[in-house]
Coordinates of C-alpha atoms and ligand atoms in Angstrom, one line a residue:
X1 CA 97.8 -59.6 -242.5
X2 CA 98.0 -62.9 -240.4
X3 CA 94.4 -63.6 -241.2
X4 CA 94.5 -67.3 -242.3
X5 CA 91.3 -68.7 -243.9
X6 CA 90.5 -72.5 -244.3
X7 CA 89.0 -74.0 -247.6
X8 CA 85.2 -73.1 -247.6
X9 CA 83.3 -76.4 -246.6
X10 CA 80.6 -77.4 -248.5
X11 CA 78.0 -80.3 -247.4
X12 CA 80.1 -82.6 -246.1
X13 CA 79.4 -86.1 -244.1
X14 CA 79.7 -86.7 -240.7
X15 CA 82.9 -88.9 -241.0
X16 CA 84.2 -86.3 -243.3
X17 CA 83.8 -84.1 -240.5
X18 CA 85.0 -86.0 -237.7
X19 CA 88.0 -86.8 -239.8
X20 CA 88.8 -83.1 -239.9
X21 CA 88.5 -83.2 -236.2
X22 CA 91.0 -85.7 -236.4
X23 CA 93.7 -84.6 -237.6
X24 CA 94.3 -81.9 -236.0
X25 CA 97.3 -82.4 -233.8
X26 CA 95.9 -81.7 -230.4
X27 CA 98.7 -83.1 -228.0
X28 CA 101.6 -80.8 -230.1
X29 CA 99.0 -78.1 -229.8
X30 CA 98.9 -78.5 -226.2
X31 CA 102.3 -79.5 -225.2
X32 CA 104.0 -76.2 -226.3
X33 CA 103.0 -74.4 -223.1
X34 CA 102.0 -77.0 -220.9
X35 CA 102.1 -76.7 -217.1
X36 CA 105.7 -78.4 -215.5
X37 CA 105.7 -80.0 -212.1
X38 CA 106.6 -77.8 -209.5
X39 CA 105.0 -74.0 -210.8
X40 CA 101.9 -72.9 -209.0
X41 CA 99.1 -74.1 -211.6
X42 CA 97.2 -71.2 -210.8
X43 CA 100.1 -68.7 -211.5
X44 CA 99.4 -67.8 -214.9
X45 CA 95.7 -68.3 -215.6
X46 CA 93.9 -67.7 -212.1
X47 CA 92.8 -70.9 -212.8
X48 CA 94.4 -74.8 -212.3
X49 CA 95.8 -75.2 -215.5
X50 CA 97.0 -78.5 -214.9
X51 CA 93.4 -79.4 -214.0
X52 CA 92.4 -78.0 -217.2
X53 CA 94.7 -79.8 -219.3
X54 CA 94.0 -83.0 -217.3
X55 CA 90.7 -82.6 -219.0
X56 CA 90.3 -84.0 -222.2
X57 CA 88.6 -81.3 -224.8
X58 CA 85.9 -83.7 -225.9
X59 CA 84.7 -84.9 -222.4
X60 CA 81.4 -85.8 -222.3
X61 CA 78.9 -83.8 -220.4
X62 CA 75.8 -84.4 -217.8
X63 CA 72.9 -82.5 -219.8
X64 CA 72.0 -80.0 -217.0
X65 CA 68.8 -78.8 -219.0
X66 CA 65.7 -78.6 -217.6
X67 CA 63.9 -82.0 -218.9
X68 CA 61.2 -79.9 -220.5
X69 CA 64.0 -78.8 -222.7
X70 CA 64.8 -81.8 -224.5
X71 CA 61.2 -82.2 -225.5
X72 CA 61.2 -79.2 -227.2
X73 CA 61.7 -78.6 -231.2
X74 CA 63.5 -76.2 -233.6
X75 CA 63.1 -75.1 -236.6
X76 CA 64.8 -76.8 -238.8
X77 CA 65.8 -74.2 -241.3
X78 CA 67.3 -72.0 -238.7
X79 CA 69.6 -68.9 -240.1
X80 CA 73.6 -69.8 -239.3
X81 CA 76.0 -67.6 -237.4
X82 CA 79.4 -66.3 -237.5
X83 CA 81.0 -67.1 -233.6
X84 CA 83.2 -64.2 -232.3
X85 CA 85.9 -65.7 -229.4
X86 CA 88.4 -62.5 -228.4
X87 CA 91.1 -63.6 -225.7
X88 CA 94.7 -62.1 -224.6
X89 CA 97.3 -65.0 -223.7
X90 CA 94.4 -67.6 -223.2
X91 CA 95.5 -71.1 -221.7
X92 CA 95.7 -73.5 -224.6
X93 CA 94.1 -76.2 -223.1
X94 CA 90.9 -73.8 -222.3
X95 CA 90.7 -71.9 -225.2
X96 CA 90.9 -75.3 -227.4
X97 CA 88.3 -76.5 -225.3
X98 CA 86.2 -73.6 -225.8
X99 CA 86.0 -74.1 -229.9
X100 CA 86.3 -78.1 -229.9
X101 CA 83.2 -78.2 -227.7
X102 CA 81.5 -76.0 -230.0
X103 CA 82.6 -78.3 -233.0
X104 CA 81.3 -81.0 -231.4
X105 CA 77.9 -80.2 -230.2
X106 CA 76.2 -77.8 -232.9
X107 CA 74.7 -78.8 -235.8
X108 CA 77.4 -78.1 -238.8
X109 CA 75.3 -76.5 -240.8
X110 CA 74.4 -73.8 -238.2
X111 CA 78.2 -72.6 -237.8
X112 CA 78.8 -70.2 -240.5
X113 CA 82.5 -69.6 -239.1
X114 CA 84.3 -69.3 -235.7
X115 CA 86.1 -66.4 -235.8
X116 CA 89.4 -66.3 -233.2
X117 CA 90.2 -62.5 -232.4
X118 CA 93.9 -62.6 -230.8
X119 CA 94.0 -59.4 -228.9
X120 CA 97.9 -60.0 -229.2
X121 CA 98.8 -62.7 -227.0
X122 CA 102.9 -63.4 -226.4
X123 CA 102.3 -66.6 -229.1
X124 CA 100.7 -66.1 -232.5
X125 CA 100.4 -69.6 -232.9
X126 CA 97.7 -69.7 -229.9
X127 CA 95.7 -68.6 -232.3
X128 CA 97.0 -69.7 -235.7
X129 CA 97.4 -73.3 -235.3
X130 CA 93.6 -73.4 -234.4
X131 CA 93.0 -72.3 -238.2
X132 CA 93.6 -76.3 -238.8
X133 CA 90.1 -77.1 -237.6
X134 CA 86.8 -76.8 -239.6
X135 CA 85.8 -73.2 -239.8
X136 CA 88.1 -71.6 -237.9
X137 CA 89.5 -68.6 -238.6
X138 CA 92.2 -66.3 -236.7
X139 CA 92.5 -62.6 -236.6
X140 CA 95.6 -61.4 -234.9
X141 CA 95.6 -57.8 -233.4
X142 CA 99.0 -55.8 -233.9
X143 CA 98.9 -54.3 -230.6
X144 CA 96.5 -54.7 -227.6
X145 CA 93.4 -53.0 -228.4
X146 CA 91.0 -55.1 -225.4
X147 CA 88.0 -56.9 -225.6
X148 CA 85.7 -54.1 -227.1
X149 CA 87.1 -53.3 -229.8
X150 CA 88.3 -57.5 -230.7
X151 CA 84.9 -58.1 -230.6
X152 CA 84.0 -55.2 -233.2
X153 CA 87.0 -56.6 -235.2
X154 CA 84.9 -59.7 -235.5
X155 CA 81.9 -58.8 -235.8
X156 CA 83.2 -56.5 -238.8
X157 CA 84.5 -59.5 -240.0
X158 CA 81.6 -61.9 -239.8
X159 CA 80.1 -63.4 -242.8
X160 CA 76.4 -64.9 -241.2
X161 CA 73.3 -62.5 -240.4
X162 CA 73.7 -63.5 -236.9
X163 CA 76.1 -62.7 -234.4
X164 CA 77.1 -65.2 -231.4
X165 CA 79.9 -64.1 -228.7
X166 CA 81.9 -66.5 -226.3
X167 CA 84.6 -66.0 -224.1
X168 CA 87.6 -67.9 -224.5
X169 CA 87.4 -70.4 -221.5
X170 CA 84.0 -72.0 -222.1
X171 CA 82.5 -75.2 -222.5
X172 CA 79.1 -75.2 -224.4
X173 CA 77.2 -78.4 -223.9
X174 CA 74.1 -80.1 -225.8
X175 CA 71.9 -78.1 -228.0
X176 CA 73.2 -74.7 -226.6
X177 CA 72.4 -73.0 -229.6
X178 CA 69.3 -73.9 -231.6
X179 CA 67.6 -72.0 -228.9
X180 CA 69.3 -69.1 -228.9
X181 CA 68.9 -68.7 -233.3
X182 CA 65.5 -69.3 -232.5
X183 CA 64.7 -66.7 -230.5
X184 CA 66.7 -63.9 -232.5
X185 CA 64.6 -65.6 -235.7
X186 CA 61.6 -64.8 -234.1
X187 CA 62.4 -61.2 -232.6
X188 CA 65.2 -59.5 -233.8
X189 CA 67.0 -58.4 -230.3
X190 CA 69.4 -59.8 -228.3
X191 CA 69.8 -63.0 -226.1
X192 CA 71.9 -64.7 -224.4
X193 CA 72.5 -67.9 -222.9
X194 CA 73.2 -68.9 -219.2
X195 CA 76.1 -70.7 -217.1
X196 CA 76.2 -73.9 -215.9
X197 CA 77.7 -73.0 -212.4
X198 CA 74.0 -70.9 -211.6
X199 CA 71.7 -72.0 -209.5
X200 CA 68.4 -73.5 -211.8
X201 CA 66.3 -69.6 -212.0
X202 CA 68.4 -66.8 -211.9
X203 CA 68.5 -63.1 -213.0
X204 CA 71.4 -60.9 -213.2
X205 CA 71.6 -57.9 -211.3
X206 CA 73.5 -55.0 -210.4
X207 CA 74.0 -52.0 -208.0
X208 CA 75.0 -48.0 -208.1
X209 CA 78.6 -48.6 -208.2
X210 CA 78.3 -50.5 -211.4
X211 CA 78.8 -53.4 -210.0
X212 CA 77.2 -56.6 -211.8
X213 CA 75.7 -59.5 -209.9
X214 CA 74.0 -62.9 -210.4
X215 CA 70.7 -62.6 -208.2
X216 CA 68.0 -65.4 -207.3
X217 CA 64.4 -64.6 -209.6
X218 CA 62.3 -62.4 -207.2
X219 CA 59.5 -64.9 -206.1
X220 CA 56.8 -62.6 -207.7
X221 CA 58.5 -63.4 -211.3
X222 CA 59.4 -67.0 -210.2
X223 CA 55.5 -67.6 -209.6
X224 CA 54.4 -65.6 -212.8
X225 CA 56.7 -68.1 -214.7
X226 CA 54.4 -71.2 -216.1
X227 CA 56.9 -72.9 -217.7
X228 CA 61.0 -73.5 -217.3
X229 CA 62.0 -73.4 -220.5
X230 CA 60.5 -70.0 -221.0
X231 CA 62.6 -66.8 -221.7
X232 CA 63.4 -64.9 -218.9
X233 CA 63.4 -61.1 -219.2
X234 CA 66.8 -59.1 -217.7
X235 CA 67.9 -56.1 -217.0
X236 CA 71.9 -56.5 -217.9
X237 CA 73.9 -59.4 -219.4
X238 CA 77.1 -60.6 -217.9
X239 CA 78.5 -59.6 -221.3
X240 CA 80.8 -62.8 -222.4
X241 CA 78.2 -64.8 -224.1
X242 CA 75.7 -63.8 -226.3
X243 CA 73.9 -63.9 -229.5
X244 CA 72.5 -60.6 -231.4
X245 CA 71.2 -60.1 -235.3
X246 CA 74.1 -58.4 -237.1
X247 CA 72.3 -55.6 -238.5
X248 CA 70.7 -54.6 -235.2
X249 CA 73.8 -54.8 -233.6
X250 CA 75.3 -52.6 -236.3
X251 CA 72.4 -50.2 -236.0
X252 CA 72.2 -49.7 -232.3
X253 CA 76.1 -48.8 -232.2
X254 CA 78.4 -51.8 -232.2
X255 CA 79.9 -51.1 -228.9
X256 CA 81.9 -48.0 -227.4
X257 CA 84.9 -48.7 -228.7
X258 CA 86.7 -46.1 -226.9
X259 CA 86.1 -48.0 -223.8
X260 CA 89.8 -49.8 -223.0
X261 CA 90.7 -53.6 -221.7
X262 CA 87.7 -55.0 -220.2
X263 CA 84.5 -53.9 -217.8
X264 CA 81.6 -51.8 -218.1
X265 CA 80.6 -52.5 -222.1
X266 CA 78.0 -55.1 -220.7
X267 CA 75.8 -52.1 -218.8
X268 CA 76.5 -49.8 -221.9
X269 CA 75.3 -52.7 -224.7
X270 CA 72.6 -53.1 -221.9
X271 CA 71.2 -49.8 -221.6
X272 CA 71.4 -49.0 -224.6
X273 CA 69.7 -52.4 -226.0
X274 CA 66.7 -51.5 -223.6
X275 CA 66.2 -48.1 -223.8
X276 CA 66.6 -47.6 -227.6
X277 CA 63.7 -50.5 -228.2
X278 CA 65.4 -53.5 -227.8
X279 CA 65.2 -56.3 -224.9
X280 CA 67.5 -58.9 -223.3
X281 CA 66.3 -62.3 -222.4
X282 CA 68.2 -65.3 -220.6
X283 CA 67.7 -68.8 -222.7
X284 CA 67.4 -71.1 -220.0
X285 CA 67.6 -74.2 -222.3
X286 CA 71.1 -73.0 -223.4
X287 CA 73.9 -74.6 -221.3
X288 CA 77.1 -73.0 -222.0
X289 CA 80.1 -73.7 -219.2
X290 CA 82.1 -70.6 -218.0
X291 CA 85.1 -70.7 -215.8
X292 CA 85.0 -67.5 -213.7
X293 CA 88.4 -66.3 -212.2
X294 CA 88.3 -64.6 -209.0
X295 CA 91.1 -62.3 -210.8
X296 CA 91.9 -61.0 -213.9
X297 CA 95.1 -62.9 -215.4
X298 CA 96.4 -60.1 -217.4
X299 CA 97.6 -56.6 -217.4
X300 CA 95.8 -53.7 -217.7
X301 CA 98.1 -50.6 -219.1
X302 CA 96.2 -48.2 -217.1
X303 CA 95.7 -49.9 -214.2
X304 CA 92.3 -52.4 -213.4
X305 CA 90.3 -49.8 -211.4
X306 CA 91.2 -47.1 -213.3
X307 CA 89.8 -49.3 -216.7
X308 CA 86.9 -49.9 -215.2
X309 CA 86.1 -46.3 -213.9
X310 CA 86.5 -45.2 -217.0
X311 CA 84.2 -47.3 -219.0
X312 CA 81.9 -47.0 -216.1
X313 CA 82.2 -43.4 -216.4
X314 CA 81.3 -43.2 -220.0
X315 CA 78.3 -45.6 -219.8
X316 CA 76.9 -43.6 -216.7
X317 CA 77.8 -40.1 -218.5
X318 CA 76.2 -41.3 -221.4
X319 CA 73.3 -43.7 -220.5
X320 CA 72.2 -42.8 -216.9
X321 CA 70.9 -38.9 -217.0
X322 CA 70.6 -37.0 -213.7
X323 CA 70.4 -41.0 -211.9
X324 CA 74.5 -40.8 -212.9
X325 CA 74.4 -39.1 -209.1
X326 CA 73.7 -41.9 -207.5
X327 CA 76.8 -44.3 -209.5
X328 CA 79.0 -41.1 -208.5
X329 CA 77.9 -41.5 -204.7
X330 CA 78.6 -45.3 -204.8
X331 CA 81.9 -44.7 -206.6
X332 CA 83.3 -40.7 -205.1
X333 CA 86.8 -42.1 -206.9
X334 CA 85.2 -41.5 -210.4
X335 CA 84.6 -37.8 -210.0
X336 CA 87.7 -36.9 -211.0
X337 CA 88.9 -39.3 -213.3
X338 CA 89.2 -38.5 -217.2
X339 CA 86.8 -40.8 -219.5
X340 CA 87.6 -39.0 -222.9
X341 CA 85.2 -37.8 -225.6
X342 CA 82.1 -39.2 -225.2
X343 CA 80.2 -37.0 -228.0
X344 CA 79.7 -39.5 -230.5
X345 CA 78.2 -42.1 -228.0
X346 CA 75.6 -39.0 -226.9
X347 CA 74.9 -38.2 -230.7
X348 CA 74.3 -41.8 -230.9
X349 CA 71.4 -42.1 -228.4
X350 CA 69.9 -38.9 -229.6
X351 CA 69.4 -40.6 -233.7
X352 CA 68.2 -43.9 -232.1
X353 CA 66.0 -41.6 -230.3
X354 CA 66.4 -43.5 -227.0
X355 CA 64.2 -43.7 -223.9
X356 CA 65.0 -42.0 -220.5
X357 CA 67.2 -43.9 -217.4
X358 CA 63.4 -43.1 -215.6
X359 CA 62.1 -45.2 -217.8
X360 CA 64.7 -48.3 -217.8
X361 CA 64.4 -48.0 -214.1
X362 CA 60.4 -48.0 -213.9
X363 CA 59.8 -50.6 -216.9
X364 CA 63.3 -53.1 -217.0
X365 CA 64.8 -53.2 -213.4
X366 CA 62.0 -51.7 -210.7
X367 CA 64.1 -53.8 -208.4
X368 CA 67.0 -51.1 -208.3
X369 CA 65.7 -49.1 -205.9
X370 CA 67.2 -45.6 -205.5
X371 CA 69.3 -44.8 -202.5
X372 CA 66.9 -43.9 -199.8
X373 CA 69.0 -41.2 -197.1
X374 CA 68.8 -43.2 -194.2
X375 CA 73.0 -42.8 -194.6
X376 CA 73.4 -39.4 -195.7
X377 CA 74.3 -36.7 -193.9
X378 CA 71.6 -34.3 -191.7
X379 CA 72.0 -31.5 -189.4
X380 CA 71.4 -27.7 -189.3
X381 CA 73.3 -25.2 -191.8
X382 CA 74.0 -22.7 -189.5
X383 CA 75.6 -19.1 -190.2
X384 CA 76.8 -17.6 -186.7
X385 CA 73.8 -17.9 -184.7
X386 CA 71.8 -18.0 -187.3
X387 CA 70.1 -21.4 -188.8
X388 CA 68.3 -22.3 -192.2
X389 CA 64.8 -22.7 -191.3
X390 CA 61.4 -24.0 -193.0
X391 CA 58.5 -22.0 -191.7
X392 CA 54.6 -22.7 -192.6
X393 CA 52.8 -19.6 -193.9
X394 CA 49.2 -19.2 -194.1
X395 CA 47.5 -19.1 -196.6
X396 CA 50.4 -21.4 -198.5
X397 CA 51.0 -24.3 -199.8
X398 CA 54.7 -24.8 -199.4
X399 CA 56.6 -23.9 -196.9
X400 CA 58.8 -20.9 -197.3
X401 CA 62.8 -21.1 -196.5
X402 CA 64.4 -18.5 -193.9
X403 CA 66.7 -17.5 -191.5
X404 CA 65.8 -17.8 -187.9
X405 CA 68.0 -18.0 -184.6
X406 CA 69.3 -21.8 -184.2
X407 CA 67.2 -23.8 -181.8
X408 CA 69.0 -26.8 -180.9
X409 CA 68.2 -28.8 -177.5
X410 CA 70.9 -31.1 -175.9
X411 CA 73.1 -31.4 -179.2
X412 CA 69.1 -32.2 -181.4
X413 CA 68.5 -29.7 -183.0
X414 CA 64.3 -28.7 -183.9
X415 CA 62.7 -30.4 -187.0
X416 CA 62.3 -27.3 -189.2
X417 CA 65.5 -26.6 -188.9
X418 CA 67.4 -30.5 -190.2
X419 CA 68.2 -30.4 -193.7
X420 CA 69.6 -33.8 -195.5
X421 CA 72.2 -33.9 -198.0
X422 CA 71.0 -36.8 -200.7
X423 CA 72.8 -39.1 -202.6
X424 CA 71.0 -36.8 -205.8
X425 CA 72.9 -33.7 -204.2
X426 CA 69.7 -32.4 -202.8
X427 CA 69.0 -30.4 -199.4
X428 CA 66.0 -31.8 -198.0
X429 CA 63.5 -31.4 -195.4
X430 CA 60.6 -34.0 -195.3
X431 CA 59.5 -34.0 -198.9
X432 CA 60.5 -30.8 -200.0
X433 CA 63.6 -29.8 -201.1
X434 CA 65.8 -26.0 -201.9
X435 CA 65.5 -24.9 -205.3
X436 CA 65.6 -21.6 -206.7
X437 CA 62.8 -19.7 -208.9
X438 CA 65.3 -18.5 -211.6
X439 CA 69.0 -19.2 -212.2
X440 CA 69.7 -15.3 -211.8
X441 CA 71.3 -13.6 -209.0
X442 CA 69.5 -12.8 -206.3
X443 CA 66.6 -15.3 -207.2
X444 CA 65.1 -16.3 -203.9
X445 CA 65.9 -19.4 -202.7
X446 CA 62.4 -21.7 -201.9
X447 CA 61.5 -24.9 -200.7
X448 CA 58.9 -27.4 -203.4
X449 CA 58.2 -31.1 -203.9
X450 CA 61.7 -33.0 -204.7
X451 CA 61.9 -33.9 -207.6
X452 CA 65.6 -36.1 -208.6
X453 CA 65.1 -35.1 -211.9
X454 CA 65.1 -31.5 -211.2
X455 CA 68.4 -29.7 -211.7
X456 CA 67.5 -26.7 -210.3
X457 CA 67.6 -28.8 -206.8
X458 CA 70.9 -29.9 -207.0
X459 CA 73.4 -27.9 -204.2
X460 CA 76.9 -28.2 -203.1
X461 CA 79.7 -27.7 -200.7
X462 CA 82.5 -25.8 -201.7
X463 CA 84.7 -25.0 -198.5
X464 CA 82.7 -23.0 -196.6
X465 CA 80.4 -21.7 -199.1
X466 CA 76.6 -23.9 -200.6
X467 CA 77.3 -23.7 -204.1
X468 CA 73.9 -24.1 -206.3
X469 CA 75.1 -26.7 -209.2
X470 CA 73.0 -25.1 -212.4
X471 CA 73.7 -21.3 -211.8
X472 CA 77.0 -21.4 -210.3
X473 CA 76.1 -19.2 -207.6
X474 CA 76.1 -19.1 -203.7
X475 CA 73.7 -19.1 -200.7
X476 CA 73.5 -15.5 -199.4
X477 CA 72.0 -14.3 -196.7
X478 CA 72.2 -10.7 -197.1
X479 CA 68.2 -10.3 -198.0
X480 CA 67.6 -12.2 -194.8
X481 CA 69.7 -10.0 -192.2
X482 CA 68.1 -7.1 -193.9
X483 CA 64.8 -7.8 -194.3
X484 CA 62.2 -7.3 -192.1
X485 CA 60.2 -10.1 -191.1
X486 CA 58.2 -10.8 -193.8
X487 CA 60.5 -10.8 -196.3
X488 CA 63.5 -12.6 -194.9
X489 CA 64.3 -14.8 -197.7
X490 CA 67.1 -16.4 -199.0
X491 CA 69.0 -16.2 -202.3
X492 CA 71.9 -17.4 -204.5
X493 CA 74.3 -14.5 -205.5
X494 CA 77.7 -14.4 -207.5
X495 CA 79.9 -16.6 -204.8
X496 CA 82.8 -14.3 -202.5
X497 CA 85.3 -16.3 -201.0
X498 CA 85.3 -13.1 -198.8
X499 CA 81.7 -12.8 -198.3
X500 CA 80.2 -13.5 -194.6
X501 CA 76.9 -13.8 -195.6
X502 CA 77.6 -16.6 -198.1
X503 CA 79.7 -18.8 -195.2
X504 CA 78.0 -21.6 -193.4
X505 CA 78.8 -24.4 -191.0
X506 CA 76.9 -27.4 -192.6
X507 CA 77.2 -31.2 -191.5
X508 CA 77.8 -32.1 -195.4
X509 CA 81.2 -32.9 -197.1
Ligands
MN1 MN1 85.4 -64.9 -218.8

């Protein structure tokens, strides 16, 4: 193994310690891959790396804290952690930067280890020659196994109760992590810290596609909050930096480690960290620098969007019950793609005996709204000259569903007969929606309260037959042509390509 483990450090002095900072040979470090006059600095990093090495490691910093959080106090007896940094072919000068910063501003005693997952970078000595500082160690992967599963790698690894993960190009500045131990002292969940390039309150955020975003604090929750330095409550982490308790993190499921490269583990460990009884909070008094790249610098075997549909599959397959609809609405190219076996992750949920997407969405992020239909798709679902048609019965509460002759007036056609097609795959008309009795053949077809959750309401096109999703079978109209008035209702039945009264024009694709 290339695992190489400094001498344990027992209490030693301040100039002890800044002699070990000493030695280490920072300009041979550096100058192996340096940048040379004349290459695009941007070329290999997506970021100026002749910037970055222009910068010395131990710069000093503008403390961009709030000024009520200098004023405030720690324990002094806080627990120590083990620090997790993964990276793939990491610049030297940011990755150096990264661990010297956090050598220089935490308290000794409060770094149990900084452990250096090398998710096989070209140059083993990236890694290794950082084993020459104080507590570092360096684990070297033997092939690339992506940021997941380095990250479990460490956190396997890790010596101290607490767990605290970085990315590799950061810059952490004063007192960035007594308040982050503090917090996972006093509540055993997960926390992280914030960036330095936000603007003072922020949340983080995200949409249907999966897509994460840094959002401004709604003003509701900005005037609720009495005091800066407090907590604030969110709904996903950006995933590079944060701290967790060990043993929770080991009890909730580590991470999906079939998930591949990079992308998508932060709304899984999100999720998950909510709905089976956890929460996530944003520190504002902990500073931590983070240089975001507009791309990604390195290779992805399978390709970038195909990485990330994947692992965006398997969260939404896994975490997001029947509101997975509305992520495969905002993302049609995931339908089809392959996102392996995702068994164990569902037989995971089920022991922590997890909460419901409903109730992530009603209690953690009320703010996602779910897609309204002002886009989707409307018209009349006709069959020859024949339309569907929602017809008030006395006597009734609901409506019933039937077949009446289409009544359309300069290309519009009548109310009763408009269906929408939802983003939840549901055919509806005002607030009621089609759904069936029984999942049988020849179970009548009616019209109730929607209800998203409801798979029984869930319909789809398949060429030019309306296939219903839980019993596999078709619209049919053959009770309708038959029947006489009163009974003219519609049913599903065993789908015939060949069948006439199963075909139907409908505006839906
Ligand atoms: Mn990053």
């Amino acid at each position: 193994d290339m695992c190489n483990y400094p001498p344990l450090l027992l209490a030693i002095s301040d100039a002890e310690w800044d002699d070990l900072l000493e030695e280490f040979e920072e300009k041979s470090y550096l100058n192996a891959h340096r940048w040379k006059p004349g290459q695009d600095p941007y070329s290999l990093y997506a970021f100026n790396q002749r910037e970055s090495e222009r910068i010395p490691s131990n710069r000093a910093l503008r403390d961009t804290r709030h000024y009520r959080c200098t004023t405030l106090h720690y324990d002094p007896d806080l627990p120590s952690t083990t620090i997790v940094i993964t990276f793939h072919n990491e610049a030297r000068s940011t990755l150096l930067r990264t661990v010297r910063s956090v050598l220089n501003r935490t308290p000794v005693h409060l770094i149990h280890e900084i452990i250096l997952v090398d998710d096989f970078s070209d140059d083993p000595n990236d890694c290794l020659l950082l084993t020459k500082l104080p507590k570092v160690k360096c684990l070297r992967n033997k092939r690339r196994e992506g940021l997941i599963r380095s990250r479990v790698r460490g956190a396997d690894a890790a010596g101290a109760g607490i767990l605290t993960f970085l990315d590799s190009h950061c810059e952490v500045n004063k007192d960035w992590l007594p308040p982050l131990l503090q917090r996972v002292k006093e509540s055993k969940k997960i926390f992280i810290d914030r960036s330095d390039f936000l603007p003072s309150i922020s949340a983080a955020g995200f949409d249907w596609s999966l897509h994460f975003k840094w959002e401004q604090l709604s003003a509701e929750k900005r005037a609720k909050r009495a005091d800066p330095a407090e907590p604030i409550k969110t709904p996903i982490i950006a995933g590079g930096l944060f701290v967790i308790d060990r043993s929770w993190f080991n009890r909730l499921g580590k991470y999906d480690t079939a998930m591949d490269i990079w992308g998508g583990e932060n709304f899984e460990i999100s999720f998950r960290v909510w709905m089976c009884g956890g929460s996530l909070e944003i520190i504002p008094c902990s500073r931590v620098g983070h240089v975001f790249r507009k791309k990604h610098p390195y290779i992805f075997p399978e390709g970038n969007a195909n990485t990330y549909i994947k692992n965006t599959r398997r969260t939404a397959e896994v975490w997001m019950d029947e509101f997975k609809l509305f992520y495969y609405s905002a993302r049609p190219a995931a339908r089809g793609k392959s996102y392996g076996d995702i068994h164990g992750r569902q037989e995971l949920r089920k022991s922590l005996k997890c909460k419901s997407f409903k109730w992530y969405l009603d209690n953690v992020y009320p703010e996602l709204k779910v897609p309204d239909d002002s886009d989707a798709k409307s018209g009349v679902i006709r069959q020859r000259q024949n339309c569907l048609e929602s017809r008030i019965v006395k006597g009734q509460d609901l409506p019933v569903l039937t077949l009446a002759p289409c009544s359309i007036t300069k290309d519009v056609p009548a109310a009763i007969q408009e269906w929408i097609y939802t983003h939840g795959q549901q055919i509806r008309q005002q607030q009621h929606c089609l759904s069936v009795s029984t999942t049988f053949p020849a179970s009548q077809i009616l019209l109730v309260p929607c209800n998203i959750s409801d798979g029984k309401q869930r319909w789809q096109k398949s060429g030019t037959h309306l296939e219903h999703l839980a019993s596999r079978f078709c619209v049919d109209s053959e009770m309708a042509l038959d029947g006489v008035e009163s009974s003219k209702m519609l049913v599903i039945s065993p789908c015939e390509q060949s069948a006439h009264t199963q075909r139907w024009e409908m505006p839906f694709s």
